[in-house]
Amino acid sequence: MIDQPNYSRSQRSVVVSEPPSQQGAAEPHGAAGPGRMAWRPLLLLALLLVAVSGNTAPRFNITIAYVSENLPVGAWAFRLTAVDADGDQLFYGMSGQDAYYFSVNSMTGDVLLAASLDRETKAKLSVTITVTDQINTEVSGKLAVIVQDWNDNPPIFQNQPYIIDLPETWPIGSINYQVRATDADSGNAGRVQYEVVSVTPDNAKNHQLFYVLQNGTVGLNGSLSYNNQSTYYQLQIKATDNVGCLKDCVYLSSIAYLSVNVVDEPDLAPHFLNEPYVGSVPENCPLGTSVLTVSAIDRDKGVNYALNYSLLSASVPFAIDLATGTITVRSALDREQLPSEEVLLEVLAQEEKLDISGQVAQANTTVTVQVIDVNDNTPQFYDCELPACDFAASPQSSFGGSLEEHSSARVPVGGLRIVAHDPDKGSNGAFELRLQGPDAASFSVSPTRITGTGAVQVLVKDPSTVDYERVHVMTVEIVANDTGNPGNCCSIATVTIQLFDINDHSPEFGQNMYRLQVPENSPAGTVISIITATDPDSASFGRITYRLLPESILDIFAVNASSGAVLVRNGSLLDRETRSVYYVTLQAVDGGNMTGSTYLEITLQDVNDNAPVVSGSYNIFVNEEQNISVQIQAFDNDEPGTNNSRLRFQLEPGAFSANFTIDPATGVLSSLGVLDREAMEQALQGKVVVTVRVHDLGVPQLSSLVNVTIIVEDVNDNAPMFLNEPYTFSVREGLAGAFVGSVEAEDADQTEVHHRISFQLVSGSGSSSFLLRSIRLGPGRYQGNLSLDPDVALDYDRLSPAHFNLTVQAENTGTGDALNVVPTTVQVLVLDVNDEPPTLVLASLQDVSVAEDAQPGLLTTLQASDLDTNHSLHFQELGLACYKGAGAAGHVCQGWFYLEPNGSIFLNSSQIDYEVCDLATITLRVEDTWTEEGNRYSNNATLRILITDVNDNSPQFLRINDTFVVVPEVSPVDLPVAVVKATDADSGPRGAITFSISKVLFLQDNGPSHTLTSVFKVATTVEGDIYVGSIQVASNLDGSLKGRYQVTVEAKDSGTQSLNSSAVLDIFTVDQSYRVRLVFSTSVNEVQENSDKIKAALTVATRTTVYVAVIQSAADASQSRSSRAQEKSVMEAYFVFSNGTALGVNELSILVQSNQQALSELIQLGLTIIGPGTVVEPSRENELVGIIAGLVGGLVLLLLVMTLALLATSRSYRRKLKAVKALKVASTLTASVAQQGPAIPGTNKYNAEGANPVLNLMLDAPSDLGFDEDSSADAASLNSLDENTVENPVEGSPGPPELQLGRAEAPVQLGGCEEPLTAALQAHRTTLASEPARRPGDPTRATFTFSNPGLDTTDL
């Protein structure tokens, strides 16, 4: 429910009472009077009244009140207050012409608003207020009620429409126009500010083009342009009120449009169209020929002055028309005589009138006229070179040149400067070239076709015919033929060509190849052979010189340049073994540098000049006790197969030559016996050198020596041998990496690889705890140092027995022969030390469980062990941690448990609580107090103590902040109407909650309460750790009850000994008195389809939840026939606030009308009327009577249906017959009196099946029964939405106000009759809207009626 005082304060209603000094400080018995001089008589009068009556009348202490005009109807406005010295119960009242705005609670003096206020209509109300104690005479007084302003009037623009014409040159920043809007509100609410919302055309530049000041002055913020910008702008200007408001502001606004027309001015120069201008005309055209027409326009589109055209140059052979701009030929044209074939004309266009600056507006353009060529010239030849040719000079007809004989094809004749030229242009200047004359077959002309101008060349065509020995001079003629000018086509030029002789024969040898021989090492100057060549040419071309090629061969051989003798130049370079054959080119060159050549093959003859050569070096490695055999490889570079290259081998005398032998022919070197490394001197290190001589059989005999080095490899044939055996050592336990002892061994082999010794421990018991490192003491002598592994500390207590028997091997590292591995035994004794830490027995660290209601006592005993024989163990607690769920619980479990030194764990408290801590962990260790070395503590361990839950917490309801409302009429079974939530701190099944309803008490408004059963039920669900109980409707609720349900909900957990708690919640009911009826002009299907939109609009307007009770046809609702003729469907609904209160029809009407947007949307959806809903208050007696009446009515209806079925057939036939008769009568009417369209008077205007003619009445065409197309009765019943107005309830009218939606004009009524047929039967005339309508039950109303079950209003 809404707290009325608080609600009133939220509406800013203020009640101003008299000051407390006047209320509480009044003199006794009302003695205060208008003046101090009258206090004594008044005091006597008061004493007299007290003596007579013994009671004083009350008096008001309020003279003025303030009420905001936006206070809703039904809200608390102010309170009438009065004081009574006797403390009697006071009763208040109010009267006067303005009293209808308020309703007064006579008991409390609270004044509620009964009618809407409007400060702009009436700013001050005057009422008479009364108060009485029902003992003394009633006291009255005047109360002034000041209506405080609320911003409820939007600004209104004055003097619309706004239109202005602006020249396009209007200066920036100047003032253009002023708009004005007024606001009927006062203060800040009546202050108006302006802004330009949008500008059409809509773009960013236009939006910044205009501005508006706060006084409504509109200014120009940028430049205008009639041509380049818009010629029209529409400014949307918004006026907003409530300027200066700082808190709880409501702003209203309105929109006006300012139209700005841009006026063009002559400020732009003319502009030529379709530039550039290019035209053409032939050079032989007649005078006056039109070339082209230029066109210009005035860019001032709104002015558009006429233009005049002229040429700026008078020396051109063209003229232009002043008005049209047409250019024509003024004088004869000769393209060849013009400076250029393109003539440029400067055309000027000027406006006839001056522009805005008083100047002549003009523009110019360039016109290009191309003079087209005509073929009227013959091509000519000129002696010049391009581009330096003067064609104005006389042409030439003879030319001379020179050429070497036998020049290649397409070689041009030298010394010719021929240029052919035709002054005509393009194809007219094209001509062909060809040759003629006695030698034309030997030459060709290039090019064969020229256009305009081109250089001409004479080229060799047949080189064989160009021969100096045959002819010395040749002649040709060049013909230039212009095929396009047959009358003057050709020109001829004669060309004389001088030929030059050339060297065209080469020297020739008699053979292509000559084979020659010469001994190697021949001396310089030795002649090998003389070879010559011949050349048929004479003079210098026939003189021959000789040379050898390539030039690199000249270091070895030479040739006599004149005789052709081939000589040895450097005999030292002739080495057959290096190169045995030379290939040389002998070239003969004549005086004209023409050459001929032949090939020489020079073979060198062998001489014994090379000693044998031994291949490679010989370093031979052999193991002792083995034989060797190696072949000495040698060769001789002299000629193979001769004694110069045949070789023999022999041993040279030496220290070891007696021990070896060599084959003289093959060179195989072999030992005479096995080699022994130990038999050799140690200083030699096994090295033996033997010298072998190799010689050939040539003359003179040549030889070479080679040393063969033989390395006798040592063999490991001596095993290592241990010294100072046996070996026994001792070491203390716990000394990781300690030195234990040393072993020694030696090897008799001489080389290091064979006498190197390494020591190794043989894998066995305890060998992994030791390391053995080898150290070299001297050649063949080594020591093995035995020590403990640095990562291993021996533990006497863990050893059994406490000593190690290790096997140490001494082996030669250069071989894997088992004979070279010698073992020995080393005994290591371990000395005991107390150094073992204690350990916890893991089996004793199992989790311990304890219930949260357990009593103090022993929980468990921990166990520990120590490998040392002597130890003293003590348990130590290192820390205690508390946990709840997955997180830490702080220190809540401190003091719950403690650990004894002997390992016993005790529960120390009876206050352990599973709900705050379900797991405790004790971190502990064991100390050995007798430890001598090493760690005296065991590893840390953790003992988990699990605390188990017991059911010791009852369910707890969460706070309910919501208000629950139920609308019985729209609350079906299983509908959720309320929610409760609860939690239980216990875990598992003990924390599972089940809800149930233990009691339902209905508290009636101003009435007794009573207990109900089976009204609600509850469904339990789980949301995480919260249990939710959904209160649902269990049976149909009684919609006539007014009050609230008080529901007691019980929550019970699932423990063995279950615990429970309960909560009481209120469910407010909305009874049928708040049911509102909404009438729509649309069909039921349309209303159902639009129900979501209708509910949304109503929710926006009322801020309530809309519950729709029913949507039905208007024919199904209880209403009059006239109403059904206008209305199609009805929606009945409830409007409920979240706090449980609901809107009545009065409040709903006000809220809907105050929200224009929602109202407009509802009207579009078909809403026509808002009225009270149908209230059904059933009772058992009514229900019983209804059942009996229903049975009786059913029997009567059955009889009636059977009777009507018999009458229906004949009546239907008679209706059709009368309709035809009526149609005949209508057809006899004249055009002046006949009604337009297919209307039949007295019917629904259509002559089809179902028409209802006037029965047995005369047809009076001029009388208006409301049936024709222009009938005012139809206009009143069409329920048109063309124009919709909202009629506020008439002041003082009885009953709830209704929202009427129809035509703006007053409805026309048919004499109080509800249907046109009734009006026709009574022959009533149409009642005008200005006449009072007779309501049903009016005694002045005609009592004649017509009832016929065969007629239906749907036929009308």
Short mmCIF file of N, CA and C in Angstrom, two decimals, residues 1208-1296:
data_model
loop_
_atom_site.label_atom_id
_atom_site.label_comp_id
_atom_site.label_asym_id
_atom_site.label_seq_id
_atom_site.Cartn_x
_atom_site.Cartn_y
_atom_site.Cartn_z
N ALA A 1208 -39.60 -19.72 -39.49
CA ALA A 1208 -38.45 -19.14 -40.22
C ALA A 1208 -38.62 -19.23 -41.72
N THR A 1209 -39.16 -20.38 -42.19
CA THR A 1209 -39.24 -20.58 -43.64
C THR A 1209 -40.19 -19.59 -44.28
N SER A 1210 -41.39 -19.44 -43.70
CA SER A 1210 -42.36 -18.52 -44.29
C SER A 1210 -41.90 -17.08 -44.13
N ARG A 1211 -41.30 -16.75 -43.03
CA ARG A 1211 -40.86 -15.36 -42.82
C ARG A 1211 -39.73 -15.00 -43.77
N SER A 1212 -38.83 -15.92 -44.00
CA SER A 1212 -37.73 -15.64 -44.94
C SER A 1212 -38.27 -15.37 -46.33
N TYR A 1213 -39.26 -16.12 -46.74
CA TYR A 1213 -39.84 -15.90 -48.06
C TYR A 1213 -40.51 -14.53 -48.12
N ARG A 1214 -41.30 -14.18 -47.04
CA ARG A 1214 -41.98 -12.88 -47.04
C ARG A 1214 -40.95 -11.74 -47.05
N ARG A 1215 -39.84 -11.91 -46.36
CA ARG A 1215 -38.81 -10.85 -46.34
C ARG A 1215 -38.25 -10.61 -47.74
N LYS A 1216 -37.98 -11.67 -48.46
CA LYS A 1216 -37.46 -11.51 -49.81
C LYS A 1216 -38.49 -10.83 -50.70
N LEU A 1217 -39.77 -11.22 -50.55
CA LEU A 1217 -40.80 -10.62 -51.38
C LEU A 1217 -40.91 -9.13 -51.11
N LYS A 1218 -40.90 -8.75 -49.85
CA LYS A 1218 -41.00 -7.33 -49.51
C LYS A 1218 -39.78 -6.55 -49.97
N ALA A 1219 -38.65 -7.17 -49.95
CA ALA A 1219 -37.45 -6.48 -50.43
C ALA A 1219 -37.56 -6.18 -51.91
N VAL A 1220 -38.14 -7.13 -52.68
CA VAL A 1220 -38.32 -6.91 -54.12
C VAL A 1220 -39.34 -5.80 -54.34
N LYS A 1221 -40.39 -5.81 -53.55
CA LYS A 1221 -41.39 -4.75 -53.70
C LYS A 1221 -40.80 -3.39 -53.37
N ALA A 1222 -40.03 -3.36 -52.33
CA ALA A 1222 -39.40 -2.08 -51.97
C ALA A 1222 -38.46 -1.61 -53.07
N LEU A 1223 -37.79 -2.53 -53.72
CA LEU A 1223 -36.90 -2.16 -54.81
C LEU A 1223 -37.68 -1.57 -55.98
N LYS A 1224 -38.86 -2.14 -56.24
CA LYS A 1224 -39.69 -1.60 -57.31
C LYS A 1224 -40.13 -0.19 -56.98
N VAL A 1225 -40.55 0.01 -55.74
CA VAL A 1225 -40.99 1.35 -55.35
C VAL A 1225 -39.82 2.33 -55.49
N ALA A 1226 -38.62 1.90 -55.08
CA ALA A 1226 -37.46 2.78 -55.16
C ALA A 1226 -37.15 3.12 -56.62
N SER A 1227 -37.40 2.17 -57.53
CA SER A 1227 -37.08 2.42 -58.94
C SER A 1227 -38.04 3.42 -59.57
N THR A 1228 -39.23 3.66 -58.96
CA THR A 1228 -40.19 4.60 -59.53
C THR A 1228 -39.92 6.01 -59.10
N LEU A 1229 -38.96 6.21 -58.15
CA LEU A 1229 -38.68 7.56 -57.68
C LEU A 1229 -37.96 8.34 -58.76
N THR A 1230 -38.19 9.64 -58.80
CA THR A 1230 -37.50 10.50 -59.76
C THR A 1230 -36.10 10.76 -59.29
N ALA A 1231 -35.26 11.29 -60.22
CA ALA A 1231 -33.84 11.52 -59.89
C ALA A 1231 -33.69 12.58 -58.83
N SER A 1232 -34.67 13.49 -58.75
CA SER A 1232 -34.52 14.57 -57.78
C SER A 1232 -34.77 14.12 -56.37
N VAL A 1233 -35.63 13.11 -56.20
CA VAL A 1233 -35.97 12.65 -54.85
C VAL A 1233 -35.36 11.31 -54.53
N ALA A 1234 -34.86 10.63 -55.55
CA ALA A 1234 -34.29 9.30 -55.28
C ALA A 1234 -32.98 9.44 -54.53
N GLN A 1235 -32.74 8.56 -53.58
CA GLN A 1235 -31.47 8.55 -52.85
C GLN A 1235 -30.39 7.96 -53.73
N GLN A 1236 -29.16 8.49 -53.56
CA GLN A 1236 -28.04 8.03 -54.37
C GLN A 1236 -27.58 6.66 -53.93
N GLY A 1237 -27.17 5.85 -54.89
CA GLY A 1237 -26.65 4.52 -54.58
C GLY A 1237 -27.75 3.50 -54.50
N PRO A 1238 -27.42 2.29 -54.22
CA PRO A 1238 -28.37 1.17 -54.18
C PRO A 1238 -29.09 1.09 -52.85
N ALA A 1239 -29.43 2.23 -52.27
CA ALA A 1239 -30.04 2.21 -50.94
C ALA A 1239 -31.53 1.97 -51.05
N ILE A 1240 -32.08 1.24 -50.09
CA ILE A 1240 -33.51 1.01 -49.96
C ILE A 1240 -33.92 1.63 -48.64
N PRO A 1241 -34.80 2.61 -48.64
CA PRO A 1241 -35.16 3.28 -47.38
C PRO A 1241 -35.62 2.27 -46.35
N GLY A 1242 -35.12 2.51 -45.13
CA GLY A 1242 -35.53 1.64 -44.03
C GLY A 1242 -34.76 0.37 -43.95
N THR A 1243 -33.78 0.16 -44.78
CA THR A 1243 -32.99 -1.09 -44.73
C THR A 1243 -31.55 -0.73 -44.48
N ASN A 1244 -30.71 -1.78 -44.59
CA ASN A 1244 -29.27 -1.53 -44.43
C ASN A 1244 -28.63 -1.10 -45.75
N LYS A 1245 -29.46 -0.60 -46.67
CA LYS A 1245 -29.03 0.01 -47.93
C LYS A 1245 -28.63 -0.99 -49.00
N TYR A 1246 -28.72 -2.27 -48.75
CA TYR A 1246 -28.37 -3.25 -49.78
C TYR A 1246 -29.56 -4.17 -50.01
N ASN A 1247 -29.83 -4.46 -51.26
CA ASN A 1247 -31.03 -5.23 -51.60
C ASN A 1247 -30.73 -6.70 -51.71
N ALA A 1248 -29.70 -7.19 -51.00
CA ALA A 1248 -29.39 -8.62 -51.05
C ALA A 1248 -30.13 -9.34 -49.94
N GLU A 1249 -29.86 -10.63 -49.80
CA GLU A 1249 -30.47 -11.47 -48.77
C GLU A 1249 -30.17 -10.88 -47.39
N GLY A 1250 -31.14 -10.84 -46.54
CA GLY A 1250 -30.95 -10.32 -45.19
C GLY A 1250 -31.42 -8.90 -45.04
N ALA A 1251 -31.91 -8.25 -46.09
CA ALA A 1251 -32.37 -6.87 -45.98
C ALA A 1251 -33.64 -6.83 -45.17
N ASN A 1252 -33.85 -5.72 -44.45
CA ASN A 1252 -35.05 -5.55 -43.60
C ASN A 1252 -35.85 -4.35 -44.09
N PRO A 1253 -36.82 -4.55 -44.95
CA PRO A 1253 -37.64 -3.41 -45.42
C PRO A 1253 -38.55 -2.92 -44.30
N VAL A 1254 -39.00 -1.70 -44.45
CA VAL A 1254 -39.98 -1.15 -43.50
C VAL A 1254 -41.31 -1.88 -43.73
N LEU A 1255 -41.81 -2.39 -42.65
CA LEU A 1255 -42.99 -3.24 -42.76
C LEU A 1255 -44.25 -2.38 -42.76
N ASN A 1256 -45.03 -2.44 -43.87
CA ASN A 1256 -46.35 -1.82 -43.95
C ASN A 1256 -46.32 -0.34 -43.66
N LEU A 1257 -45.22 0.37 -44.01
CA LEU A 1257 -45.13 1.82 -43.83
C LEU A 1257 -44.94 2.47 -45.18
N MET A 1258 -45.44 3.70 -45.31
CA MET A 1258 -45.25 4.46 -46.54
C MET A 1258 -43.79 4.90 -46.64
N LEU A 1259 -43.25 4.83 -47.84
CA LEU A 1259 -41.88 5.27 -48.07
C LEU A 1259 -41.88 6.76 -48.31
N ASP A 1260 -41.23 7.48 -47.43
CA ASP A 1260 -41.12 8.92 -47.58
C ASP A 1260 -39.66 9.25 -47.88
N ALA A 1261 -39.36 9.43 -49.16
CA ALA A 1261 -37.95 9.61 -49.56
C ALA A 1261 -37.29 10.80 -48.92
N PRO A 1262 -37.96 11.95 -48.83
CA PRO A 1262 -37.24 13.09 -48.26
C PRO A 1262 -36.93 12.94 -46.78
N SER A 1263 -37.71 12.13 -46.07
CA SER A 1263 -37.44 12.02 -44.61
C SER A 1263 -36.16 11.22 -44.39
N ASP A 1264 -35.42 11.66 -43.42
CA ASP A 1264 -34.11 11.05 -43.10
C ASP A 1264 -34.28 10.11 -41.93
N LEU A 1265 -34.28 8.83 -42.22
CA LEU A 1265 -34.35 7.83 -41.16
C LEU A 1265 -32.97 7.36 -40.74
N GLY A 1266 -31.96 7.96 -41.30
CA GLY A 1266 -30.60 7.56 -40.88
C GLY A 1266 -30.05 6.38 -41.63
N PHE A 1267 -30.63 6.12 -42.88
CA PHE A 1267 -30.14 4.93 -43.58
C PHE A 1267 -29.28 5.26 -44.79
N ASP A 1268 -29.48 6.47 -45.39
CA ASP A 1268 -28.74 6.76 -46.62
C ASP A 1268 -27.30 7.09 -46.31
N GLU A 1269 -26.52 7.28 -47.37
CA GLU A 1269 -25.07 7.44 -47.23
C GLU A 1269 -24.70 8.68 -46.46
N ASP A 1270 -25.55 9.74 -46.52
CA ASP A 1270 -25.21 10.99 -45.85
C ASP A 1270 -25.90 11.11 -44.51
N SER A 1271 -26.45 10.03 -44.01
CA SER A 1271 -27.22 10.10 -42.76
C SER A 1271 -26.32 10.45 -41.60
N SER A 1272 -26.80 11.34 -40.77
CA SER A 1272 -26.04 11.68 -39.57
C SER A 1272 -26.05 10.55 -38.58
N ALA A 1273 -27.05 9.73 -38.64
CA ALA A 1273 -27.07 8.57 -37.74
C ALA A 1273 -25.95 7.62 -38.06
N ASP A 1274 -25.73 7.39 -39.36
CA ASP A 1274 -24.60 6.54 -39.73
C ASP A 1274 -23.29 7.17 -39.31
N ALA A 1275 -23.23 8.48 -39.45
CA ALA A 1275 -21.99 9.14 -39.07
C ALA A 1275 -21.70 8.96 -37.60
N ALA A 1276 -22.74 8.89 -36.82
CA ALA A 1276 -22.52 8.70 -35.38
C ALA A 1276 -22.20 7.28 -35.02
N SER A 1277 -22.57 6.33 -35.89
CA SER A 1277 -22.36 4.93 -35.53
C SER A 1277 -21.17 4.30 -36.22
N LEU A 1278 -20.51 5.02 -37.12
CA LEU A 1278 -19.38 4.42 -37.82
C LEU A 1278 -18.14 4.32 -36.96
N ASN A 1279 -18.16 5.05 -35.84
CA ASN A 1279 -17.01 4.99 -34.92
C ASN A 1279 -15.70 5.26 -35.67
N SER A 1280 -15.69 6.33 -36.47
CA SER A 1280 -14.50 6.64 -37.29
C SER A 1280 -13.36 7.13 -36.42
N LEU A 1281 -12.14 6.80 -36.83
CA LEU A 1281 -10.93 7.27 -36.13
C LEU A 1281 -10.23 8.34 -36.95
N ASP A 1282 -10.99 8.99 -37.91
CA ASP A 1282 -10.35 10.03 -38.70
C ASP A 1282 -9.90 11.18 -37.81
N GLU A 1283 -10.82 11.58 -36.86
CA GLU A 1283 -10.46 12.64 -35.93
C GLU A 1283 -10.79 12.14 -34.54
N ASN A 1284 -9.79 12.08 -33.65
CA ASN A 1284 -9.95 11.53 -32.31
C ASN A 1284 -9.74 12.64 -31.30
N THR A 1285 -10.65 12.74 -30.38
CA THR A 1285 -10.50 13.67 -29.26
C THR A 1285 -10.76 12.93 -27.99
N VAL A 1286 -10.13 13.40 -26.93
CA VAL A 1286 -10.32 12.81 -25.61
C VAL A 1286 -11.18 13.76 -24.79
N GLU A 1287 -12.38 13.31 -24.41
CA GLU A 1287 -13.28 14.14 -23.62
C GLU A 1287 -13.03 13.86 -22.15
N ASN A 1288 -12.56 14.91 -21.44
CA ASN A 1288 -12.38 14.76 -20.01
C ASN A 1288 -13.73 14.62 -19.34
N PRO A 1289 -13.75 13.93 -18.21
CA PRO A 1289 -15.03 13.78 -17.51
C PRO A 1289 -15.62 15.12 -17.13
N VAL A 1290 -16.95 15.22 -17.29
CA VAL A 1290 -17.66 16.47 -16.97
C VAL A 1290 -17.60 16.70 -15.46
N GLU A 1291 -17.28 17.90 -15.14
CA GLU A 1291 -17.10 18.25 -13.73
C GLU A 1291 -18.41 18.03 -12.99
N GLY A 1292 -18.29 17.20 -11.96
CA GLY A 1292 -19.45 16.93 -11.15
C GLY A 1292 -20.37 15.88 -11.69
N SER A 1293 -20.03 15.26 -12.78
CA SER A 1293 -20.88 14.23 -13.36
C SER A 1293 -20.84 12.99 -12.51
N PRO A 1294 -21.94 12.30 -12.33
CA PRO A 1294 -21.95 11.09 -11.47
C PRO A 1294 -21.29 9.94 -12.21
N GLY A 1295 -20.83 8.98 -11.40
CA GLY A 1295 -20.26 7.77 -11.98
C GLY A 1295 -18.84 7.98 -12.43
N PRO A 1296 -18.17 6.90 -12.69
CA PRO A 1296 -16.76 6.99 -13.12
C PRO A 1296 -16.65 7.61 -14.51
#
